[in-house]
CSV table of C-alpha atoms in Angstrom, one decimal:
chain,number,residue,atom,x,y,z
A,1,MET,CA,-35.3,28.4,-44.1
A,2,ILE,CA,-34.5,24.8,-44.8
A,3,ARG,CA,-31.9,24.7,-42.1
A,4,ILE,CA,-34.4,26.1,-39.6
A,5,LYS,CA,-37.0,23.4,-40.5
A,6,SER,CA,-34.3,20.7,-40.3
A,7,LEU,CA,-33.2,22.0,-36.8
A,8,ASN,CA,-36.8,22.2,-35.7
A,9,TYR,CA,-37.4,18.6,-36.8
A,10,LYS,CA,-34.3,17.3,-34.9
A,11,VAL,CA,-35.4,19.1,-31.7
A,12,GLN,CA,-38.9,17.7,-32.1
A,13,ALA,CA,-37.5,14.2,-32.6
A,14,ILE,CA,-35.3,14.5,-29.5
A,15,ILE,CA,-38.3,15.6,-27.5
A,16,LEU,CA,-40.4,12.6,-28.5
A,17,VAL,CA,-37.6,10.1,-27.7
A,18,PHE,CA,-36.9,11.7,-24.3
A,19,VAL,CA,-40.6,11.7,-23.4
A,20,THR,CA,-40.9,7.9,-24.0
A,21,PHE,CA,-37.6,7.4,-22.1
A,22,MET,CA,-38.9,9.4,-19.2
A,23,LEU,CA,-42.2,7.5,-19.2
A,24,GLY,CA,-40.2,4.2,-19.2
A,25,CYS,CA,-38.0,5.2,-16.4
A,26,ASN,CA,-41.0,6.3,-14.3
A,27,GLU,CA,-42.5,2.8,-14.7
A,28,PHE,CA,-39.3,0.7,-14.4
A,29,MET,CA,-37.4,2.6,-11.6
A,30,VAL,CA,-39.9,1.4,-9.0
A,31,VAL,CA,-38.7,-2.2,-9.5
A,32,GLY,CA,-35.2,-1.2,-8.3
A,33,ILE,CA,-36.4,0.6,-5.1
A,34,LEU,CA,-39.1,-1.8,-3.9
A,35,SER,CA,-37.3,-2.5,-0.6
A,36,ASP,CA,-36.6,1.2,0.0
A,37,ILE,CA,-40.3,2.2,-0.5
A,38,SER,CA,-41.2,-0.8,1.7
A,39,ASN,CA,-39.1,0.5,4.5
A,40,GLY,CA,-40.2,4.1,4.0
A,41,LEU,CA,-43.9,3.3,4.1
A,42,ASN,CA,-43.6,0.5,6.7
A,43,VAL,CA,-45.3,-2.1,4.4
A,44,THR,CA,-44.2,-5.5,3.0
A,45,GLN,CA,-42.3,-5.7,-0.3
A,46,SER,CA,-45.1,-7.8,-1.7
A,47,MET,CA,-47.5,-4.9,-1.1
A,48,VAL,CA,-45.1,-2.5,-2.9
A,49,GLY,CA,-44.9,-5.1,-5.7
A,50,LEU,CA,-48.6,-4.7,-6.2
A,51,LEU,CA,-47.8,-1.1,-7.3
A,52,VAL,CA,-46.0,-2.5,-10.4
A,53,THR,CA,-48.9,-4.9,-11.2
A,54,ALA,CA,-51.6,-2.1,-10.7
A,55,PHE,CA,-49.6,0.3,-12.8
A,56,ALA,CA,-49.5,-2.2,-15.7
A,57,VAL,CA,-53.2,-3.1,-15.5
A,58,VAL,CA,-54.3,0.6,-15.3
A,59,TYR,CA,-51.9,1.5,-18.1
A,60,ALA,CA,-53.4,-1.2,-20.4
A,61,VAL,CA,-57.0,-0.4,-19.6
A,62,SER,CA,-57.0,3.4,-19.4
A,63,THR,CA,-54.9,4.0,-22.6
A,64,PRO,CA,-57.6,3.0,-25.2
A,65,ILE,CA,-60.4,4.5,-23.2
A,66,ILE,CA,-58.8,7.9,-22.8
A,67,ASN,CA,-57.6,7.9,-26.4
A,68,LEU,CA,-61.2,7.3,-27.6
A,69,LEU,CA,-62.6,10.0,-25.4
A,70,THR,CA,-60.0,12.7,-26.2
A,71,SER,CA,-59.6,12.1,-30.0
A,72,LYS,CA,-61.9,15.0,-30.9
A,73,PHE,CA,-59.7,17.4,-29.0
A,74,ASN,CA,-56.6,19.2,-30.2
A,75,HIS,CA,-53.6,16.8,-29.9
A,76,TYR,CA,-51.3,19.5,-28.7
A,77,SER,CA,-53.6,20.8,-26.0
A,78,THR,CA,-54.5,17.2,-24.9
A,79,LEU,CA,-50.8,16.3,-24.6
A,80,LEU,CA,-50.0,19.3,-22.4
A,81,LEU,CA,-53.0,18.6,-20.1
A,82,LEU,CA,-51.9,15.0,-19.7
A,83,MET,CA,-48.4,16.0,-18.9
A,84,VAL,CA,-49.7,18.2,-16.1
A,85,VAL,CA,-51.7,15.2,-14.8
A,86,PHE,CA,-48.6,13.0,-15.0
A,87,PHE,CA,-46.6,15.6,-13.2
A,88,VAL,CA,-49.2,15.9,-10.4
A,89,GLY,CA,-49.4,12.1,-10.0
A,90,ASN,CA,-45.6,11.6,-9.9
A,91,THR,CA,-45.1,14.4,-7.5
A,92,LEU,CA,-47.7,13.0,-5.2
A,93,SER,CA,-45.7,9.7,-5.2
A,94,ALA,CA,-42.7,11.7,-4.1
A,95,ILE,CA,-44.5,13.0,-1.0
A,96,ALA,CA,-46.7,10.0,-0.3
A,97,PHE,CA,-47.0,9.5,3.5
A,98,ASN,CA,-48.7,6.1,3.5
A,99,TYR,CA,-49.3,3.2,1.2
A,100,ALA,CA,-52.8,4.2,0.2
A,101,PHE,CA,-51.6,7.6,-0.9
A,102,MET,CA,-48.8,6.0,-2.9
A,103,PHE,CA,-51.2,3.6,-4.5
A,104,VAL,CA,-53.6,6.3,-5.7
A,105,SER,CA,-50.7,8.4,-7.0
A,106,ARG,CA,-49.3,5.6,-9.1
A,107,ILE,CA,-52.8,4.8,-10.5
A,108,LEU,CA,-53.1,8.5,-11.5
A,109,THR,CA,-49.7,8.4,-13.2
A,110,ALA,CA,-50.4,5.1,-15.0
A,111,SER,CA,-53.8,6.3,-16.3
A,112,VAL,CA,-52.1,8.9,-18.6
A,113,SER,CA,-48.7,7.4,-19.3
A,114,GLY,CA,-49.9,5.2,-22.2
A,115,VAL,CA,-51.9,8.0,-23.7
A,116,ILE,CA,-48.9,10.3,-23.7
A,117,ALA,CA,-46.8,7.5,-25.3
A,118,SER,CA,-49.6,7.1,-28.0
A,119,LEU,CA,-49.5,10.8,-28.7
A,120,MET,CA,-45.7,10.6,-29.1
A,121,MET,CA,-46.2,8.0,-31.8
A,122,THR,CA,-48.9,10.2,-33.5
A,123,PHE,CA,-46.6,13.2,-33.5
A,124,ALA,CA,-43.8,11.1,-34.9
A,125,ASN,CA,-46.0,10.0,-37.7
A,126,GLU,CA,-47.0,13.6,-38.4
A,127,ILE,CA,-43.7,15.5,-38.2
A,128,ALA,CA,-41.4,13.0,-39.9
A,129,PRO,CA,-40.9,13.1,-43.7
A,130,LEU,CA,-41.9,9.9,-45.3
A,131,GLU,CA,-38.3,8.7,-45.8
A,132,LYS,CA,-37.5,9.3,-42.1
A,133,ARG,CA,-40.8,8.0,-40.6
A,134,ALA,CA,-39.6,4.5,-39.9
A,135,GLY,CA,-36.4,5.7,-38.3
A,136,LEU,CA,-38.2,8.1,-36.0
A,137,VAL,CA,-40.8,5.6,-34.9
A,138,SER,CA,-38.0,3.1,-34.1
A,139,ALA,CA,-36.1,5.8,-32.2
A,140,VAL,CA,-39.3,6.6,-30.1
A,141,PHE,CA,-39.6,2.9,-29.3
A,142,ALA,CA,-35.9,2.8,-28.4
A,143,GLY,CA,-36.5,5.5,-25.8
A,144,SER,CA,-38.7,3.0,-23.9
A,145,SER,CA,-36.3,0.1,-24.5
A,146,ILE,CA,-33.3,2.1,-23.1
A,147,ALA,CA,-35.4,3.0,-20.1
A,148,SER,CA,-36.1,-0.7,-19.5
A,149,VAL,CA,-32.3,-1.3,-19.5
A,150,ILE,CA,-31.1,1.6,-17.3
A,151,GLY,CA,-34.2,2.7,-15.5
A,152,VAL,CA,-33.8,0.1,-12.7
A,153,PRO,CA,-30.1,0.9,-12.0
A,154,ILE,CA,-30.8,4.7,-12.2
A,155,GLY,CA,-33.5,4.4,-9.6
A,156,THR,CA,-31.3,2.2,-7.4
A,157,ILE,CA,-28.4,4.7,-7.5
A,158,ILE,CA,-30.5,7.8,-6.8
A,159,SER,CA,-32.3,6.0,-4.0
A,160,ALA,CA,-29.1,4.7,-2.4
A,161,HIS,CA,-27.5,8.2,-2.3
A,162,TYR,CA,-30.5,10.6,-1.8
A,163,GLY,CA,-33.5,8.4,-0.8
A,164,TRP,CA,-36.3,6.8,-2.8
A,165,ARG,CA,-38.4,10.0,-2.9
A,166,MET,CA,-35.7,11.7,-4.9
A,167,THR,CA,-36.2,9.3,-7.7
A,168,PHE,CA,-39.8,10.6,-8.2
A,169,ILE,CA,-38.6,14.2,-7.7
A,170,THR,CA,-36.1,13.7,-10.5
A,171,ILE,CA,-38.8,12.5,-12.8
A,172,SER,CA,-41.0,15.5,-11.9
A,173,VAL,CA,-38.1,18.0,-12.7
A,174,ILE,CA,-37.5,16.3,-16.1
A,175,THR,CA,-41.3,16.4,-16.7
A,176,ILE,CA,-41.3,20.2,-16.3
A,177,PHE,CA,-38.3,20.6,-18.7
A,178,LEU,CA,-40.0,18.4,-21.3
A,179,PHE,CA,-43.3,20.2,-20.9
A,180,ILE,CA,-41.7,23.5,-21.7
A,181,LEU,CA,-40.0,22.0,-24.8
A,182,GLN,CA,-43.2,20.4,-26.0
A,183,ALA,CA,-45.0,23.7,-25.6
A,184,LEU,CA,-42.4,25.5,-27.6
A,185,PHE,CA,-41.6,23.1,-30.4
A,186,LEU,CA,-44.4,20.6,-31.1
A,187,PRO,CA,-46.9,21.6,-33.8
A,188,LYS,CA,-49.9,23.3,-32.2
A,189,HIS,CA,-52.4,22.5,-35.0
A,190,SER,CA,-52.2,19.0,-36.5
A,191,LYS,CA,-54.3,17.3,-39.1
A,192,GLN,CA,-56.9,15.2,-37.3
A,193,VAL,CA,-60.3,13.8,-38.1
A,194,SER,CA,-62.7,13.5,-35.2
A,195,GLY,CA,-65.3,10.8,-34.9
A,196,SER,CA,-67.6,9.1,-32.5
A,197,ILE,CA,-66.4,6.2,-30.3
A,198,GLY,CA,-68.2,3.8,-32.6
A,199,ASN,CA,-66.5,5.2,-35.7
A,200,GLN,CA,-63.1,4.9,-34.0
A,201,LEU,CA,-63.8,1.3,-32.9
A,202,ALA,CA,-64.6,0.4,-36.5
A,203,ILE,CA,-60.9,0.0,-37.1
A,204,LEU,CA,-60.9,-3.2,-35.0
A,205,LYS,CA,-63.0,-4.9,-37.7
A,206,GLU,CA,-60.2,-4.4,-40.3
A,207,PRO,CA,-58.5,-7.7,-41.1
A,208,GLN,CA,-55.1,-6.0,-41.5
A,209,ILE,CA,-55.5,-4.6,-38.0
A,210,ILE,CA,-56.6,-7.9,-36.5
A,211,TRP,CA,-53.6,-9.8,-38.0
A,212,GLY,CA,-51.3,-7.0,-36.7
A,213,ILE,CA,-52.8,-7.2,-33.2
A,214,LEU,CA,-52.2,-11.0,-33.2
A,215,LEU,CA,-48.6,-10.5,-34.2
A,216,VAL,CA,-48.1,-8.1,-31.3
A,217,VAL,CA,-49.8,-10.5,-28.8
A,218,PHE,CA,-47.9,-13.6,-29.9
A,219,SER,CA,-44.5,-11.7,-30.1
A,220,ALA,CA,-44.9,-10.5,-26.5
A,221,ALA,CA,-46.0,-14.0,-25.5
A,222,ILE,CA,-42.9,-15.5,-27.0
A,223,MET,CA,-40.7,-13.0,-25.2
A,224,TYR,CA,-42.3,-13.2,-21.7
A,225,SER,CA,-42.8,-17.0,-21.8
A,226,TYR,CA,-39.1,-17.1,-20.9
A,227,TYR,CA,-38.4,-13.6,-19.7
A,228,THR,CA,-40.8,-14.0,-16.8
A,229,TYR,CA,-38.3,-16.5,-15.4
A,230,ILE,CA,-35.1,-14.9,-16.7
A,231,GLN,CA,-33.4,-14.5,-13.3
A,232,PRO,CA,-33.9,-18.2,-12.2
A,233,ILE,CA,-33.0,-19.3,-15.8
A,234,LEU,CA,-29.7,-17.4,-15.5
A,235,THR,CA,-28.8,-18.5,-11.9
A,236,THR,CA,-30.6,-21.8,-11.1
A,237,LEU,CA,-30.6,-23.3,-14.6
A,238,LEU,CA,-27.5,-22.0,-16.3
A,239,GLY,CA,-25.4,-21.5,-13.1
A,240,PHE,CA,-24.4,-17.8,-13.4
A,241,SER,CA,-23.6,-16.1,-10.1
A,242,SER,CA,-26.2,-13.8,-8.7
A,243,ASN,CA,-23.5,-11.1,-8.6
A,244,ASN,CA,-23.4,-11.1,-12.4
A,245,ILE,CA,-27.2,-10.7,-12.9
A,246,ASN,CA,-27.1,-6.9,-13.5
A,247,TRP,CA,-24.7,-7.0,-16.4
A,248,LEU,CA,-26.2,-10.1,-17.8
A,249,LEU,CA,-29.6,-8.5,-17.9
A,250,GLY,CA,-28.0,-5.3,-19.1
A,251,LEU,CA,-26.6,-7.1,-22.2
A,252,ILE,CA,-30.1,-8.6,-22.9
A,253,GLY,CA,-31.5,-5.1,-22.7
A,254,LEU,CA,-28.8,-3.7,-25.0
A,255,MET,CA,-29.7,-6.3,-27.6
A,256,MET,CA,-33.3,-5.1,-27.4
A,257,VAL,CA,-32.1,-1.5,-28.0
A,258,ILE,CA,-30.1,-2.7,-31.1
A,259,SER,CA,-33.2,-4.6,-32.2
A,260,ASN,CA,-35.2,-1.4,-32.2
A,261,ILE,CA,-32.5,0.2,-34.4
A,262,LEU,CA,-32.6,-2.7,-36.8
A,263,ALA,CA,-36.4,-2.6,-36.7
A,264,GLY,CA,-36.2,0.9,-38.2
A,265,VAL,CA,-34.0,-0.4,-41.0
A,266,LEU,CA,-36.4,-3.3,-41.5
A,267,ALA,CA,-39.4,-1.0,-41.7
A,268,ASN,CA,-37.8,0.9,-44.5
A,269,HIS,CA,-37.0,-2.3,-46.5
A,270,GLY,CA,-39.9,-4.7,-46.7
A,271,GLY,CA,-41.3,-4.3,-43.2
A,272,LEU,CA,-43.8,-7.0,-42.2
A,273,LYS,CA,-43.1,-8.9,-45.4
A,274,ARG,CA,-39.6,-9.7,-44.2
A,275,LEU,CA,-40.7,-10.9,-40.7
A,276,PRO,CA,-41.6,-14.6,-41.5
A,277,ILE,CA,-37.9,-15.5,-41.8
A,278,PHE,CA,-37.3,-14.1,-38.3
A,279,TYR,CA,-40.2,-15.9,-36.8
A,280,ILE,CA,-38.8,-19.2,-38.2
A,281,LEU,CA,-35.4,-18.3,-36.8
A,282,ASP,CA,-37.1,-17.5,-33.4
A,283,ILE,CA,-38.7,-21.0,-33.3
A,284,ILE,CA,-35.5,-22.7,-34.1
A,285,ILE,CA,-33.6,-20.8,-31.4
A,286,LEU,CA,-36.3,-21.5,-28.8
A,287,ALA,CA,-36.3,-25.2,-29.8
A,288,MET,CA,-32.5,-25.4,-29.5
A,289,PHE,CA,-32.3,-23.7,-26.0
A,290,PRO,CA,-33.0,-26.9,-24.0
A,291,LEU,CA,-30.2,-28.8,-25.8
A,292,PHE,CA,-27.4,-26.6,-24.5
A,293,THR,CA,-28.3,-26.1,-20.8
A,294,SER,CA,-25.1,-27.8,-19.9
A,295,SER,CA,-23.2,-24.9,-21.6
A,296,LYS,CA,-24.2,-21.7,-20.0
A,297,ILE,CA,-22.3,-19.6,-22.5
A,298,ILE,CA,-24.1,-21.1,-25.5
A,299,ASP,CA,-27.5,-20.8,-23.9
A,300,TYR,CA,-26.8,-17.2,-22.9
A,301,LEU,CA,-25.8,-16.4,-26.5
A,302,LEU,CA,-29.1,-18.0,-27.6
A,303,LEU,CA,-31.0,-15.7,-25.1
A,304,LEU,CA,-29.2,-12.7,-26.6
A,305,ALA,CA,-30.2,-13.9,-30.1
A,306,ILE,CA,-33.9,-14.3,-29.0
A,307,SER,CA,-33.8,-10.8,-27.5
A,308,LEU,CA,-32.5,-9.4,-30.8
A,309,VAL,CA,-35.0,-11.1,-33.0
A,310,VAL,CA,-38.3,-11.0,-31.0
A,311,THR,CA,-38.5,-7.1,-30.9
A,312,LEU,CA,-37.8,-6.6,-34.6
A,313,LEU,CA,-41.6,-6.2,-35.0
A,314,ASN,CA,-41.8,-2.8,-33.1
A,315,ALA,CA,-41.3,-0.2,-35.8
A,316,PRO,CA,-42.8,-2.2,-38.8
A,317,ILE,CA,-46.0,-3.0,-36.9
A,318,GLN,CA,-46.4,0.6,-35.5
A,319,LEU,CA,-46.1,1.9,-39.1
A,320,HIS,CA,-48.5,-0.7,-40.3
A,321,PHE,CA,-51.2,0.4,-37.8
A,322,LEU,CA,-50.7,4.1,-38.5
A,323,ASN,CA,-50.7,3.6,-42.3
A,324,VAL,CA,-53.9,1.6,-42.3
A,325,ALA,CA,-55.6,4.1,-40.0
A,326,GLU,CA,-54.3,7.0,-42.1
A,327,LYS,CA,-55.7,5.6,-45.3
A,328,LYS,CA,-59.0,4.0,-44.1
A,329,TYR,CA,-59.8,5.2,-40.6
A,330,PRO,CA,-58.3,8.7,-40.1
A,331,GLN,CA,-60.6,9.2,-37.1
A,332,SER,CA,-58.8,6.4,-35.3
A,333,ILE,CA,-55.1,7.4,-35.7
A,334,VAL,CA,-54.4,8.1,-32.1
A,335,PHE,CA,-56.3,5.0,-31.1
A,336,ALA,CA,-54.4,2.9,-33.6
A,337,SER,CA,-51.0,4.3,-32.3
A,338,SER,CA,-51.7,2.7,-28.9
A,339,PHE,CA,-52.3,-0.8,-30.2
A,340,PRO,CA,-48.7,-2.0,-29.8
A,341,MET,CA,-48.6,-0.8,-26.2
A,342,ILE,CA,-52.0,-2.2,-25.3
A,343,PHE,CA,-51.7,-5.6,-26.9
A,344,PHE,CA,-48.1,-6.1,-25.9
A,345,GLN,CA,-49.4,-6.0,-22.3
A,346,VAL,CA,-52.0,-8.7,-23.3
A,347,GLY,CA,-49.1,-10.8,-24.8
A,348,ILE,CA,-47.1,-10.4,-21.6
A,349,SER,CA,-50.0,-11.7,-19.6
A,350,LEU,CA,-50.5,-14.6,-22.0
A,351,GLY,CA,-46.8,-15.6,-22.1
A,352,SER,CA,-46.2,-15.3,-18.4
A,353,ALA,CA,-49.4,-17.2,-17.5
A,354,ALA,CA,-48.4,-20.0,-19.9
A,355,ALA,CA,-44.9,-20.1,-18.5
A,356,SER,CA,-46.3,-20.4,-15.0
A,357,LEU,CA,-48.6,-23.2,-16.1
A,358,PHE,CA,-45.9,-25.3,-17.8
A,359,VAL,CA,-42.9,-24.7,-15.6
A,360,PRO,CA,-44.0,-27.3,-13.0
A,361,SER,CA,-44.2,-30.0,-15.6
A,362,LEU,CA,-41.5,-29.0,-18.1
A,363,GLY,CA,-39.0,-27.4,-15.8
A,364,LEU,CA,-37.0,-24.3,-16.6
A,365,GLY,CA,-34.8,-26.1,-19.1
A,366,LYS,CA,-37.8,-26.7,-21.4
A,367,ILE,CA,-39.6,-23.5,-20.9
A,368,SER,CA,-38.5,-22.1,-24.3
A,369,PHE,CA,-40.8,-24.7,-25.9
A,370,VAL,CA,-43.7,-22.6,-24.5
A,371,GLY,CA,-42.4,-19.6,-26.4
A,372,ALA,CA,-42.0,-21.7,-29.6
A,373,ILE,CA,-45.7,-22.7,-29.7
A,374,PHE,CA,-46.8,-19.1,-29.6
A,375,SER,CA,-45.5,-18.2,-33.0
A,376,LEU,CA,-48.3,-17.2,-35.3
A,377,ASP,CA,-47.6,-19.8,-38.0
A,378,ASP,CA,-48.3,-22.6,-35.4
A,379,LEU,CA,-45.2,-24.5,-36.3
A,380,VAL,CA,-43.3,-26.4,-33.6
A,381,ILE,CA,-39.8,-27.9,-34.1
A,382,GLY,CA,-38.7,-30.7,-31.7
A,383,ILE,CA,-35.1,-31.8,-31.5
A,384,SER,CA,-34.1,-35.2,-30.0
A,385,LEU,CA,-31.5,-37.6,-31.4
A,386,SER,CA,-33.0,-40.6,-29.7
A,387,GLY,CA,-36.6,-39.5,-30.4
A,388,GLU,CA,-37.6,-40.7,-27.0
A,389,THR,CA,-36.9,-37.6,-24.8
A,390,LYS,CA,-39.9,-37.4,-22.5
A,391,ASP,CA,-40.2,-33.6,-22.1
A,392,THR,CA,-39.8,-33.0,-25.8
A,393,TYR,CA,-42.4,-35.6,-26.6
A,394,THR,CA,-44.8,-34.1,-24.1
A,395,SER,CA,-44.4,-30.7,-25.6
A,396,LEU,CA,-44.8,-31.8,-29.2
A,397,LYS,CA,-47.8,-33.9,-28.3
A,398,MET,CA,-49.5,-31.0,-26.6
A,399,ALA,CA,-48.8,-28.7,-29.6
A,400,LYS,CA,-50.1,-31.4,-32.0
A,401,GLU,CA,-53.3,-31.7,-30.0
A,402,ASN,CA,-53.8,-28.0,-30.3
A,403,GLY,CA,-53.6,-28.1,-34.1
A,404,ALA,CA,-49.9,-27.1,-34.6
A,405,LYS,CA,-47.7,-28.5,-37.3
A,406,VAL,CA,-44.8,-30.5,-35.9
A,407,ILE,CA,-41.3,-31.0,-37.4
A,408,SER,CA,-39.0,-33.4,-35.6
A,409,ILE,CA,-35.2,-33.7,-35.9
A,410,THR,CA,-34.1,-37.1,-34.8
A,411,ASN,CA,-32.0,-40.1,-35.8
A,412,ASN,CA,-34.9,-42.7,-35.4
A,413,ASN,CA,-37.8,-42.6,-37.8
A,414,LEU,CA,-39.6,-45.2,-35.6
A,415,SER,CA,-39.3,-43.2,-32.4
A,416,SER,CA,-42.2,-41.9,-30.4
A,417,ILE,CA,-41.5,-38.3,-31.4
A,418,ALA,CA,-41.2,-39.2,-35.1
A,419,GLN,CA,-44.6,-41.0,-34.9
A,420,ILE,CA,-46.5,-37.8,-33.9
A,421,SER,CA,-44.6,-35.5,-36.3
A,422,ASP,CA,-45.9,-34.2,-39.6
A,423,ILE,CA,-42.4,-34.1,-41.0
A,424,THR,CA,-39.3,-36.0,-39.6
A,425,LEU,CA,-35.8,-34.8,-40.5
A,426,ARG,CA,-33.5,-37.7,-39.8
A,427,THR,CA,-29.9,-37.4,-38.6
A,428,SER,CA,-27.5,-40.3,-38.8
A,429,VAL,CA,-25.6,-40.0,-35.6
A,430,GLU,CA,-25.7,-43.0,-33.3
A,431,GLU,CA,-27.1,-41.8,-30.0
A,432,PHE,CA,-26.7,-45.0,-27.9
A,433,LEU,CA,-23.8,-44.6,-25.4
A,434,ASN,CA,-22.9,-41.3,-27.1
A,435,GLY,CA,-25.6,-39.0,-25.9
A,436,GLY,CA,-25.1,-35.3,-26.4
A,437,SER,CA,-22.1,-35.8,-28.6
A,438,LEU,CA,-20.6,-32.9,-30.5
A,439,ALA,CA,-21.2,-34.7,-33.8
A,440,GLY,CA,-24.9,-35.1,-32.9
A,441,GLN,CA,-25.3,-31.4,-32.0
A,442,LEU,CA,-23.5,-30.3,-35.2
A,443,SER,CA,-25.9,-32.4,-37.3
A,444,GLN,CA,-28.8,-30.8,-35.6
A,445,LEU,CA,-27.4,-27.3,-36.2
A,446,TYR,CA,-26.8,-28.2,-39.9
A,447,LEU,CA,-30.4,-29.1,-40.4
A,448,CYS,CA,-31.5,-25.9,-38.8
A,449,GLU,CA,-29.2,-24.0,-41.2
A,450,VAL,CA,-30.7,-25.9,-44.1
A,451,LEU,CA,-34.3,-25.0,-43.0
A,452,ILE,CA,-33.3,-21.3,-42.9
A,453,HIS,CA,-31.6,-21.2,-46.3
A,454,GLY,CA,-34.4,-23.3,-47.8
A,455,TYR,CA,-37.0,-20.7,-46.7
A,456,GLU,CA,-34.8,-17.8,-48.0
A,457,LYS,CA,-34.4,-19.5,-51.4
A,458,GLN,CA,-38.1,-20.5,-51.8
A,459,ASN,CA,-39.3,-17.0,-50.9
A,460,GLU,CA,-36.5,-15.3,-52.9
A,461,ILE,CA,-35.3,-13.3,-49.9
A,462,ASP,CA,-32.2,-11.3,-50.5
A,463,THR,CA,-30.6,-11.8,-47.1
A,464,VAL,CA,-27.2,-10.5,-48.1
A,465,SER,CA,-28.5,-7.1,-48.8
A,466,ILE,CA,-30.6,-7.1,-45.6
A,467,ARG,CA,-27.5,-8.1,-43.5
A,468,GLU,CA,-25.4,-5.4,-45.3
A,469,LYS,CA,-28.0,-2.7,-44.6
A,470,ALA,CA,-28.3,-3.8,-41.0
A,471,LEU,CA,-24.5,-3.8,-40.6
A,472,ARG,CA,-24.3,-0.3,-42.0
A,473,ALA,CA,-27.0,0.9,-39.6
A,474,ILE,CA,-25.0,-0.5,-36.7
A,475,MET,CA,-21.7,0.9,-38.0
A,476,LYS,CA,-23.1,4.4,-38.1
A,477,LYS,CA,-23.6,4.2,-34.4
A,478,ARG,CA,-19.9,3.6,-33.7
A,479,ILE,CA,-18.0,6.3,-32.0
A,480,LYS,CA,-14.9,5.8,-34.2
């Protein structure tokens, strides 16, 4: 009997992960076949690009609305009905004969995609034993992350060999297969508390939820303040060949997948309480990025590090929302499960808009400063040996005017940057006629290391055990 239950749980877990993977592929594959759809429907690529924008907007708007309206209905029945709607919308995309038809079909698909993903998180919270809950939630998140990495190339390959319509047909076939598995294996009767729309919205007044939402928004803003311009950063700024873009982006995506795995480990060992150290690390990495634009390898490694750190929030924050809803607002569980997806979209808009605003004045080389000022603790670290770097000064001054605390690392206590800083950490390397020296950069890195270890010691964080657990989690994924 125990073996049957264990097998049933494993099948259920696989279903949940593959559904989010399928939903992600459906969203991201379009990006790789824009030109093919453009040629097939005889419209411009910019018009086809609007399909991506419209999908994201409808996804963010419809998800909370439909979750609120359907919460009183059986989760199992609601999921199967939404899967049918998703299948119809996606199949209509495959047979679209003009742009208007395609637009409506993508809107229909987007309107239910977020709700289905929310239900996957709700089922994950319900079926997983307490000790496995964090791992399953992170795995469900990983399904979407993996789709973001391989969804575009999969769509491109299918379109190149069989035409763009076949990409949608493939998704429809997978949807049928997953529908059957859901009907057979997911629990038909789950514990749920119904409530009016007003009662469900009451969760938004909870301080723990508000702070969690802010974490999601600012984390997404950090990521997309630079990710919006990731292609020109890699090619124009760092000088990588456009022929290498696919594998460079693939590695960044891989780091996000690994980050989701580590997020599951983190959720089981301290969760949100452990995150401040990673936010400080994020700020330091973002502040360091402009210093190494002359070395494309170092800056690319910094991009990989940012991608690893910034998505560690996923599993801990999802569990946080579900736990608060379960204890205080049981009528809002499905609604709460959609918060990461909804407010991540808000953060994407905020980060990309800020990046668009600052790129003309700061340039691509300093765009990471925009990400740094979006950290929730409102701390900005500026690094300039001379203390007179104009772009750094402008960024720090802007942060200061908006109420942020400023730390500067410089060799001149009387410099312009030091004068506007709350704290100045002085290096002793002579900058004149020796700009960008290795000794100067090492002194900066040393101070960054001191900041991290100081925070660890002050807050009594056992980083050794955290690293060991993270390493074991990665080692378990090795083939040999």
